[in-house]
Every structure is written in C-alpha cells, then in structure tokens.
Short mmCIF file of C-alpha atoms in Angstrom, two decimals:
data_model
loop_
_atom_site.label_atom_id
_atom_site.label_comp_id
_atom_site.label_asym_id
_atom_site.label_seq_id
_atom_site.Cartn_x
_atom_site.Cartn_y
_atom_site.Cartn_z
CA TYR A 919 12.29 -13.43 13.61
CA ARG A 920 12.01 -11.99 16.94
CA ASP A 921 8.03 -13.47 15.72
CA LEU A 922 6.20 -15.45 13.16
CA HIS A 923 2.65 -16.13 12.48
CA THR A 924 1.29 -17.48 9.85
CA PHE A 925 -2.35 -17.79 8.18
CA GLU A 926 -3.69 -19.58 4.70
CA LEU A 927 -6.06 -18.06 2.49
CA GLN A 928 -8.65 -19.63 0.08
CA ALA A 929 -6.39 -17.51 -2.79
CA PRO A 930 -4.04 -15.59 -3.77
CA THR A 931 -4.14 -12.09 -1.96
CA ARG A 932 -2.29 -8.94 -3.70
CA LEU A 933 -2.80 -6.56 -0.36
CA ILE A 934 -3.62 -6.31 3.33
CA GLU A 935 -5.60 -2.71 4.84
CA TRP A 936 -5.21 -1.79 8.32
CA ALA A 937 -9.18 -1.46 10.15
CA ARG A 938 -10.51 -0.21 12.83
CA GLY A 939 -10.05 -1.52 15.94
CA ASP A 940 -6.57 -2.84 14.46
CA ARG A 941 -8.77 -5.51 12.43
CA VAL A 942 -7.30 -6.88 9.74
CA CYS A 943 -8.36 -6.61 5.66
CA VAL A 944 -7.60 -8.19 2.63
CA ALA A 945 -9.43 -9.51 -0.48
CA GLY A 946 -8.51 -11.53 -2.99
CA TYR A 947 -7.41 -11.02 -7.05
CA GLY A 948 -7.41 -14.69 -8.16
CA GLN A 949 -10.85 -14.79 -9.81
CA SER A 950 -13.40 -13.72 -11.52
CA ASP A 951 -16.17 -13.83 -9.24
CA GLY A 952 -16.17 -14.93 -6.10
CA ASN A 953 -12.82 -13.17 -4.67
CA GLU A 954 -13.30 -12.67 -1.21
CA ILE A 955 -12.60 -9.55 0.90
CA LEU A 956 -12.56 -10.55 4.89
CA GLN A 957 -11.62 -8.56 8.29
CA LEU A 958 -9.05 -10.19 9.91
CA ILE A 959 -8.77 -10.44 14.27
CA PRO A 960 -5.07 -10.75 14.33
CA PRO A 961 -3.24 -13.04 17.55
CA PRO A 962 -3.98 -11.84 20.28
CA THR A 963 0.25 -11.45 20.78
CA LEU A 964 -0.65 -8.70 17.93
CA LEU A 965 -3.03 -6.30 19.78
CA THR A 966 -0.63 -6.50 22.67
CA LYS A 967 1.21 -3.34 23.71
CA GLU A 968 3.40 -5.21 25.10
CA ALA A 969 5.11 -8.92 24.23
CA GLN A 970 3.33 -11.26 26.29
CA GLY A 971 5.65 -14.37 26.51
CA LEU A 972 4.17 -17.66 25.35
CA CYS A 973 0.62 -17.53 23.63
CA PRO A 974 -1.76 -20.42 22.98
CA GLU A 975 -3.63 -19.01 20.22
CA ARG A 976 -0.74 -17.72 17.20
CA ASP A 977 -3.52 -18.13 14.66
CA PHE A 978 -5.55 -15.17 12.40
CA LYS A 979 -9.38 -15.84 13.23
CA VAL A 980 -12.37 -14.13 10.34
CA GLU A 981 -14.08 -12.19 11.95
CA CYS A 982 -16.72 -11.31 8.85
CA GLY A 983 -17.01 -11.87 5.09
CA GLY A 984 -17.99 -11.34 2.28
CA PHE A 985 -17.50 -12.20 -2.23
CA SER A 986 -16.36 -9.74 -4.78
CA GLU A 987 -18.58 -10.49 -7.91
CA ARG A 988 -14.42 -8.59 -9.57
CA PRO A 989 -10.65 -8.95 -8.71
CA VAL A 990 -10.04 -7.13 -6.00
CA TYR A 991 -6.61 -5.00 -6.75
CA SER A 992 -7.23 -1.71 -4.41
CA LEU A 993 -9.05 -1.94 -1.45
CA LYS A 994 -9.25 0.81 1.18
CA TYR A 995 -10.71 1.20 4.74
CA VAL A 996 -12.21 4.89 4.47
CA PRO A 997 -11.08 5.62 8.41
CA ASP A 998 -13.18 6.79 11.15
CA THR A 999 -16.52 4.68 8.87
CA SER A 1000 -17.44 1.24 8.93
CA LEU A 1001 -16.91 1.25 4.97
CA LEU A 1002 -14.13 -0.07 2.73
CA VAL A 1003 -13.93 1.12 -1.40
CA THR A 1004 -11.82 -1.55 -3.74
CA SER A 1005 -10.62 -1.61 -7.54
CA GLY A 1006 -9.88 -3.93 -9.57
CA PRO A 1007 -11.05 -4.84 -13.89
CA PRO A 1008 -12.38 -4.74 -15.92
CA ASP A 1009 -13.06 -0.75 -15.06
CA SER A 1010 -12.19 2.07 -13.26
CA SER A 1011 -15.43 2.14 -11.76
CA LEU A 1012 -15.05 1.33 -7.68
CA GLN A 1013 -17.04 -0.55 -5.73
CA VAL A 1014 -18.08 0.51 -2.25
CA TRP A 1015 -18.75 -1.59 0.90
CA GLN A 1016 -19.63 -1.72 4.25
CA VAL A 1017 -18.55 -3.71 7.48
CA SER A 1018 -21.23 -5.21 9.11
CA ALA A 1019 -22.10 -4.67 13.12
CA GLU A 1020 -21.01 -7.14 15.76
CA ASP A 1021 -24.16 -9.86 15.34
CA SER A 1022 -23.04 -9.77 12.18
CA ASP A 1023 -20.03 -12.23 9.86
CA VAL A 1024 -20.70 -9.94 7.10
CA ILE A 1025 -19.64 -7.72 4.69
CA LYS A 1026 -22.34 -6.60 2.17
CA ALA A 1027 -21.03 -3.88 -0.98
CA VAL A 1028 -23.55 -1.21 -0.66
CA ASN A 1029 -22.66 1.21 -3.44
CA THR A 1030 -21.15 1.67 -6.68
CA ILE A 1031 -18.97 5.35 -7.81
CA ALA A 1032 -18.91 5.53 -11.87
CA THR A 1033 -16.41 7.85 -13.13
CA GLU A 1034 -17.61 9.67 -16.38
CA ASN A 1035 -14.86 6.70 -18.31
CA SER A 1036 -15.86 4.13 -15.90
CA THR A 1037 -15.71 1.98 -19.16
CA GLU A 1038 -11.53 3.01 -19.38
CA GLN A 1039 -9.90 -0.71 -19.02
CA SER A 1040 -7.68 0.26 -16.88
CA TRP A 1041 -8.24 0.03 -13.34
CA ALA A 1042 -8.14 2.80 -10.51
CA LYS A 1043 -5.86 3.78 -8.21
CA ILE A 1044 -7.65 4.40 -4.96
CA ALA A 1045 -6.21 6.47 -1.12
CA THR A 1046 -9.02 7.68 0.99
CA ILE A 1047 -9.42 10.30 4.08
CA SER A 1048 -11.69 11.27 6.34
CA ALA A 1049 -10.05 14.11 7.37
CA ARG A 1050 -13.90 16.82 7.12
CA ALA A 1051 -15.68 13.89 4.73
CA PRO A 1052 -15.40 10.41 3.86
CA TRP A 1053 -13.66 11.07 0.13
CA VAL A 1054 -11.51 8.39 -1.66
CA LEU A 1055 -9.24 9.81 -4.38
CA HIS A 1056 -9.38 7.92 -7.47
CA GLY A 1057 -8.06 7.65 -10.88
CA SER A 1058 -6.71 5.11 -13.31
CA ARG A 1059 -4.81 8.04 -15.63
CA LEU A 1060 -3.18 11.75 -15.10
CA ASP A 1061 -6.04 13.61 -16.45
CA ARG A 1062 -8.34 11.22 -14.78
CA VAL A 1063 -8.04 12.21 -11.64
CA GLN A 1064 -10.97 13.16 -8.79
CA ILE A 1065 -12.47 12.75 -5.16
CA THR A 1066 -15.57 11.31 -4.54
CA GLU A 1067 -17.22 11.53 -1.18
CA VAL A 1068 -17.78 7.47 -1.08
CA GLU A 1069 -21.54 8.02 0.91
CA SER A 1070 -23.57 10.53 -1.61
CA ARG A 1071 -21.23 9.51 -3.69
CA LYS A 1072 -20.70 13.75 -5.20
CA ASN A 1073 -17.77 14.76 -6.69
CA VAL A 1074 -15.88 17.10 -4.46
CA TYR A 1075 -12.47 17.52 -6.94
CA THR A 1076 -11.36 16.96 -10.64
CA ALA A 1077 -7.52 17.78 -11.10
CA ALA A 1078 -6.37 19.63 -13.96
CA SER A 1079 -4.13 17.63 -16.51
CA ARG A 1080 -3.16 17.74 -20.00
CA GLY A 1081 -1.43 14.21 -19.43
CA SER A 1082 -2.78 10.99 -19.67
CA GLU A 1083 0.00 8.39 -18.34
CA GLU A 1084 -0.60 5.82 -16.73
CA LEU A 1085 -0.55 5.71 -12.56
CA SER A 1086 1.08 3.77 -10.72
CA THR A 1087 -0.15 5.39 -6.82
CA LEU A 1088 -2.39 8.14 -4.79
CA ALA A 1089 -1.93 9.09 -1.39
CA PHE A 1090 -3.32 12.29 0.26
CA LEU A 1091 -0.67 14.74 2.29
CA ASP A 1092 -2.98 16.02 3.88
CA CYS A 1093 -7.05 17.13 3.79
CA ASN A 1094 -5.32 19.86 0.51
CA MET A 1095 -2.78 18.76 -0.18
CA LEU A 1096 -2.49 15.60 -3.65
CA LEU A 1097 0.25 13.57 -4.30
CA LEU A 1098 -0.15 11.85 -7.44
CA CYS A 1099 3.04 9.38 -8.55
CA CYS A 1100 3.25 7.97 -12.56
CA ALA A 1101 4.13 4.38 -13.73
CA THR A 1102 7.08 6.21 -15.86
CA GLY A 1103 8.11 7.57 -12.08
CA ARG A 1104 7.36 10.43 -12.70
CA LEU A 1105 5.52 12.86 -9.12
CA CYS A 1106 2.98 15.30 -8.81
CA LEU A 1107 1.11 17.27 -6.89
CA ALA A 1108 -1.74 18.51 -6.27
CA ASP A 1109 -3.88 21.35 -4.25
CA ILE A 1110 -7.62 20.81 -4.18
CA ARG A 1111 -7.82 24.42 -2.95
CA GLN A 1112 -6.85 25.09 -7.29
CA PRO A 1113 -8.20 23.04 -9.22
CA GLN A 1114 -5.24 24.47 -11.38
CA SER A 1115 -2.88 23.74 -9.17
CA LEU A 1116 -0.73 20.27 -11.03
CA VAL A 1117 2.74 20.45 -10.44
CA GLU A 1118 5.11 18.43 -11.76
CA ALA A 1119 7.21 17.00 -9.34
CA THR A 1120 10.71 15.79 -10.06
CA SER A 1121 11.19 13.06 -12.66
CA VAL A 1122 13.20 10.02 -11.52
CA PRO A 1123 16.86 9.75 -13.23
CA SER A 1124 16.97 8.50 -17.16
CA ALA A 1125 15.75 4.79 -17.38
CA PRO A 1126 14.39 2.38 -20.05
CA CYS A 1127 10.37 3.11 -20.92
CA THR A 1128 9.60 -0.72 -20.65
CA GLU A 1129 10.50 0.68 -16.33
CA GLN A 1130 7.48 0.89 -14.15
CA TRP A 1131 7.87 2.63 -10.50
CA CYS A 1132 5.55 2.96 -7.69
CA MET A 1133 5.86 5.31 -4.25
CA GLY A 1134 5.72 5.32 -0.17
CA THR A 1135 4.66 8.40 1.71
CA ARG A 1136 5.33 8.83 5.29
CA HIS A 1137 3.57 10.58 7.92
CA GLY A 1138 5.13 12.05 10.35
CA ALA A 1139 4.72 13.19 14.34
CA GLN A 1140 0.82 15.57 13.96
CA GLY A 1141 1.38 18.75 13.88
CA SER A 1142 4.58 18.49 11.05
CA GLU A 1143 4.19 19.32 7.39
CA PRO A 1144 3.41 16.74 5.44
CA SER A 1145 5.65 17.97 2.21
CA SER A 1146 8.19 17.30 4.60
CA GLN A 1147 8.27 13.43 4.79
CA PRO A 1148 10.46 11.75 1.90
CA VAL A 1149 8.79 10.64 -0.55
CA ALA A 1150 9.65 6.85 -1.41
CA ARG A 1151 9.78 5.45 -5.80
CA LEU A 1152 10.38 1.97 -6.72
CA SER A 1153 11.09 0.75 -10.08
CA SER A 1154 10.84 -2.61 -11.47
CA ARG A 1155 14.95 -2.57 -12.04
CA GLY A 1156 15.29 -2.30 -8.10
CA LEU A 1157 16.16 1.70 -7.49
CA LEU A 1158 14.72 3.71 -5.31
CA THR A 1159 15.05 7.16 -4.41
CA LEU A 1160 14.01 9.57 -1.79
CA THR A 1161 12.86 13.06 -2.20
CA ASP A 1162 12.30 16.22 -0.11
CA LEU A 1163 8.60 17.41 -1.86
CA ARG A 1164 9.94 21.06 -0.76
CA LYS A 1165 13.10 21.17 -2.74
CA THR A 1166 11.58 18.63 -5.44
CA SER A 1167 14.27 19.77 -8.03
CA GLU A 1168 16.87 17.29 -6.51
CA LEU A 1169 17.08 13.65 -5.97
CA LEU A 1170 17.82 13.53 -1.56
CA ALA A 1171 19.14 9.94 -2.23
CA LEU A 1172 19.48 7.10 -4.96
CA ALA A 1173 20.69 3.56 -4.27
CA LYS A 1174 19.84 0.02 -6.43
CA ALA A 1175 18.22 -2.90 -3.90
CA ARG A 1176 19.87 -6.74 -4.50
CA VAL A 1177 16.47 -7.87 -6.30
CA PRO A 1178 16.59 -10.50 -9.02
CA SER A 1179 16.69 -9.02 -12.46
CA PRO A 1180 12.56 -7.95 -13.16
CA GLY A 1181 10.33 -10.75 -14.54
CA SER A 1182 7.66 -9.56 -17.43
CA GLY A 1183 4.94 -6.72 -15.13
CA ALA A 1184 5.33 -4.51 -12.50
CA GLU A 1185 2.52 -4.64 -11.16
CA PHE A 1186 3.02 -5.69 -7.55
CA LEU A 1187 6.03 -3.57 -6.81
CA CYS A 1188 5.48 -2.32 -2.65
CA VAL A 1189 7.60 0.41 -1.38
CA SER A 1190 6.28 1.92 2.26
CA TRP A 1191 7.45 3.11 5.15
CA ALA A 1192 8.02 2.07 8.61
CA PRO A 1193 5.77 4.20 10.29
CA ALA A 1194 7.17 3.79 14.31
CA LEU A 1195 11.25 3.63 13.24
CA GLU A 1196 12.59 6.64 11.50
CA GLY A 1197 14.50 6.18 8.12
CA TYR A 1198 12.74 2.21 7.37
CA LEU A 1199 11.57 1.14 4.30
CA ALA A 1200 10.91 -1.85 2.62
CA ILE A 1201 10.64 -3.34 -0.33
CA SER A 1202 8.48 -6.26 -1.84
CA GLY A 1203 6.64 -7.60 -5.37
CA PHE A 1204 10.60 -8.84 -7.14
CA ASP A 1205 10.19 -12.57 -5.71
CA GLY A 1206 8.85 -14.71 -2.49
CA THR A 1207 10.52 -12.27 -0.08
CA VAL A 1208 9.81 -8.55 1.62
CA HIS A 1209 14.03 -6.44 1.62
CA VAL A 1210 13.57 -4.18 5.34
CA TYR A 1211 16.45 -0.69 4.41
CA ASP A 1212 18.01 1.56 6.73
CA THR A 1213 17.49 4.98 4.04
CA GLN A 1214 19.33 7.08 6.85
CA SER A 1215 23.13 6.42 5.81
CA TRP A 1216 22.04 6.72 1.97
CA ASP A 1217 23.84 9.46 -0.45
CA SER A 1218 22.79 10.18 -4.45
CA SER A 1219 25.60 7.59 -5.54
CA GLY A 1220 23.07 5.33 -7.12
CA ARG A 1221 25.33 2.50 -5.53
CA GLU A 1222 23.71 -1.13 -4.02
CA ALA A 1223 21.62 -0.97 -0.63
CA GLU A 1224 22.33 -3.45 1.94
CA PRO A 1225 18.99 -4.69 3.11
CA ILE A 1226 19.43 -5.32 6.67
CA PHE A 1227 16.34 -8.21 6.84
CA VAL A 1228 15.34 -9.63 4.41
CA HIS A 1229 11.87 -12.19 5.10
CA LYS A 1230 12.15 -15.57 3.19
CA GLY A 1231 8.67 -17.26 5.14
CA HIS A 1232 6.82 -16.51 1.59
CA ALA A 1233 9.87 -18.87 -0.81
CA PHE A 1234 9.66 -22.12 1.66
CA GLY A 1235 6.81 -22.11 3.80
CA GLY A 1236 4.11 -20.98 1.16
CA ALA A 1237 0.66 -22.97 0.76
CA GLY A 1238 2.53 -25.38 -1.20
CA GLY A 1239 0.72 -27.20 -4.97
CA SER A 1240 1.89 -24.96 -6.96
CA GLU A 1241 4.87 -24.86 -9.49
CA ASP A 1242 5.39 -21.95 -9.41
CA PRO A 1243 7.99 -20.25 -6.91
CA PRO A 1244 5.55 -17.82 -4.08
CA LEU A 1245 5.39 -14.25 -5.88
CA VAL A 1246 4.91 -11.45 -2.61
CA THR A 1247 2.19 -9.41 -3.82
CA VAL A 1248 2.54 -6.35 -1.28
CA HIS A 1249 3.07 -5.96 2.42
CA THR A 1250 2.86 -3.44 5.19
CA TRP A 1251 3.76 -2.19 8.77
CA HIS A 1252 2.05 -2.40 11.54
CA LEU A 1253 1.33 1.11 13.28
CA GLN A 1254 2.06 1.01 16.39
CA LYS A 1255 5.01 -1.90 16.21
CA PRO A 1256 7.49 -0.49 15.05
CA ARG A 1257 9.60 -3.59 13.41
CA THR A 1258 6.42 -6.12 12.96
CA LEU A 1259 5.48 -6.72 9.41
CA LEU A 1260 2.37 -8.26 7.83
CA SER A 1261 3.08 -9.86 4.12
CA ALA A 1262 1.27 -12.13 1.88
CA ALA A 1263 2.06 -13.76 -1.18
CA SER A 1264 0.61 -15.43 -4.54
CA ASP A 1265 0.14 -18.94 -2.96
CA GLY A 1266 -2.84 -16.81 -0.75
CA SER A 1267 0.14 -17.40 2.64
CA LEU A 1268 -0.51 -14.48 4.89
CA HIS A 1269 2.80 -13.74 7.49
CA VAL A 1270 3.70 -11.48 10.54
CA TRP A 1271 7.05 -11.03 11.22
CA ASP A 1272 9.13 -9.31 14.02
CA TRP A 1273 12.96 -9.54 12.81
CA VAL A 1274 15.49 -9.29 15.84
CA GLN A 1275 17.14 -5.80 15.50
CA PRO A 1276 21.33 -5.98 14.94
CA CYS A 1277 23.13 -5.41 17.89
CA GLY A 1278 24.58 -1.68 17.73
CA LYS A 1279 21.16 -0.06 15.77
CA CYS A 1280 18.79 1.65 17.44
#
C-alpha cells in the first residue's frame, strides 16, 4: 500500500457515494428501522491534489447525518444539488433526502417518490443525472423502468418492454441514453426520445439459471461518445465480460476472476471502472477482498485473469466481534486519484486505500 485509512461505522454498510465538495455518503442496511445516513469528510490527505507526506489527521469525520426507517440498499447523490435519493425494502418506492446547510448537521427526508407498483417487493435500482434537471432513473424490473424529476416528482419517461426480468443495475450513458442490466446478464439500451426503442444489446455466455449478473459503466473523456466506452459485467461465478455497445453482437473480452465459489446470494456483487486509469477495473462481493484487474491484455478466451492487486484489509482488520468473516459489500474509485479506492464491509469497516503501482506498469 501507498496509503490506508480505516473508519468504523455503527452498522453494516452496503454503499458509498461521492457527493459535492469531495464528501462521502454512506448508509446502513442492517436494521428494520434506525439506519444511519451519514455524510463524511475524508481524511485531509484524500482532499489534497498532491501527496503531503505524514498527516496528523488520518480519520474520517462525520459532517452531518440522519436516520432512515427502512434499510438503505441503494443511495445516489443528485449532481449539482444537495439532494440524495435512496431505495430499499420493503417496496420499490424512493426516498428523497436534503443534506442540510453548513449551520446544521441533519440530513432530513423531504419527499417520497411512489411508483405505480410501489407495493412490488423488489427494491428499486437507481441512477441520477442533472444534465437537464435533477432526474432519477429507477425500477426493479425491466417493464417498470421510469425517469422521475426529483424535486417535482413528475414522470419524465417510462420504458416500453414486454419483459419483466429483474434488474440489477441501471445507468445513464448521457442525458438521452440509458443502459439497463438484468440479473440474468441481459443488457438493454433505451433512448428517452423514443419511448418504444428499448433494444437488447447483447446476452452473456450460456450459464446456469441461478447465476446472477451486475454491470459497471465507464465515463470517458468529455465530448466522447458514451457508446464508445466499454461495459463490464460480473457474474456470481466470477465471469467478467467486456462489451462495446457499438458492436453488440460480439464480446470484446471474456475472463474468469480468481474468486471463491459463489455463496448463497449475489446481492453485493460490484464491478467498477477506474475513472482516471485506462483499462482498470475492480470487483468485490465474494468475500472480504477487493480485486483490481488490468483488462488491456484480455481476449475472448475466458482464461483466468491475474489480479494486479488484492485488498485484504477487511478480512484481517475488521471491527471484530463476529464469528462470520466480513464480506465486502461495496467499493468505489476516487474520482481524481487514479489508484485510490474506498470499500465497505458487513462488519461496519470503511477503508480508503491506495496501492503501489507494480514496476513496469504505467
């Protein structure tokens, strides 16, 4: 490691979200009520553009917080606002939160976005954007995807689909194009200018019906076409596929991650592209580790890929007191620092780490 910071939260955490001012938002999922939503100030070394050497202050600080009456399974910051959107059991409705001004330390609930199928037991997956107005893309199944204006709760778009597959991940490619990933691994593209244009992009290699998939999208340089950025998919067996949305009939690459056998579920599967490091991605959700891979040499052979770094800090340095080993529930990359990641685990541990680049690599 070049650097490692740890912070212990009061409850298991399954999400991390960057907010304005380089803040970090986290939320708990383990309780039926009283789950914390916190906005944290990262350690000063994470806020500087250049390495500052030894720093006396190495901890996160709680800037403000609130409580959710339901478990928080997804949380997204709405860009260019002070709003957060969350979702979680027992239904597919969304909760809107206001991060208070500097003179207050409270994050308070301000709205609920109900859907036509709010009684649906599957919780809604969400994505946000503010290109035209503060929007949230949300849905639990392929035939129940819509965009809602966050502040007015006005419906902006409803996808047209005959399928009712469960969704695992949603993403805005830009202000017009959406990408939906089903739990089966099926990808679908949608254009909000053409409500009837939901198109299947590509399927995945044949696999057991019990296999679950999630996806990660990468945002390219400003001005680049969103479809030119590869889409990564990760399965509960550790399969990784890379897809170019401009050539949906074939896979760019297929590889097998070096992960343990899948457990009873795949609810914490996570794959993400490094925003400031070309061709690198990270995966987690199988055990107490986070694996980082360089995909630039991958091909379509499906061979096992060798990780360039494995973060094992949660497995060995968690909060303790639990018989079960910690499970990494989520990770995310720092937006500017190329090799800095944040990860959280089921024991309430939150880590920020920066690995040393192997010799001979860029």
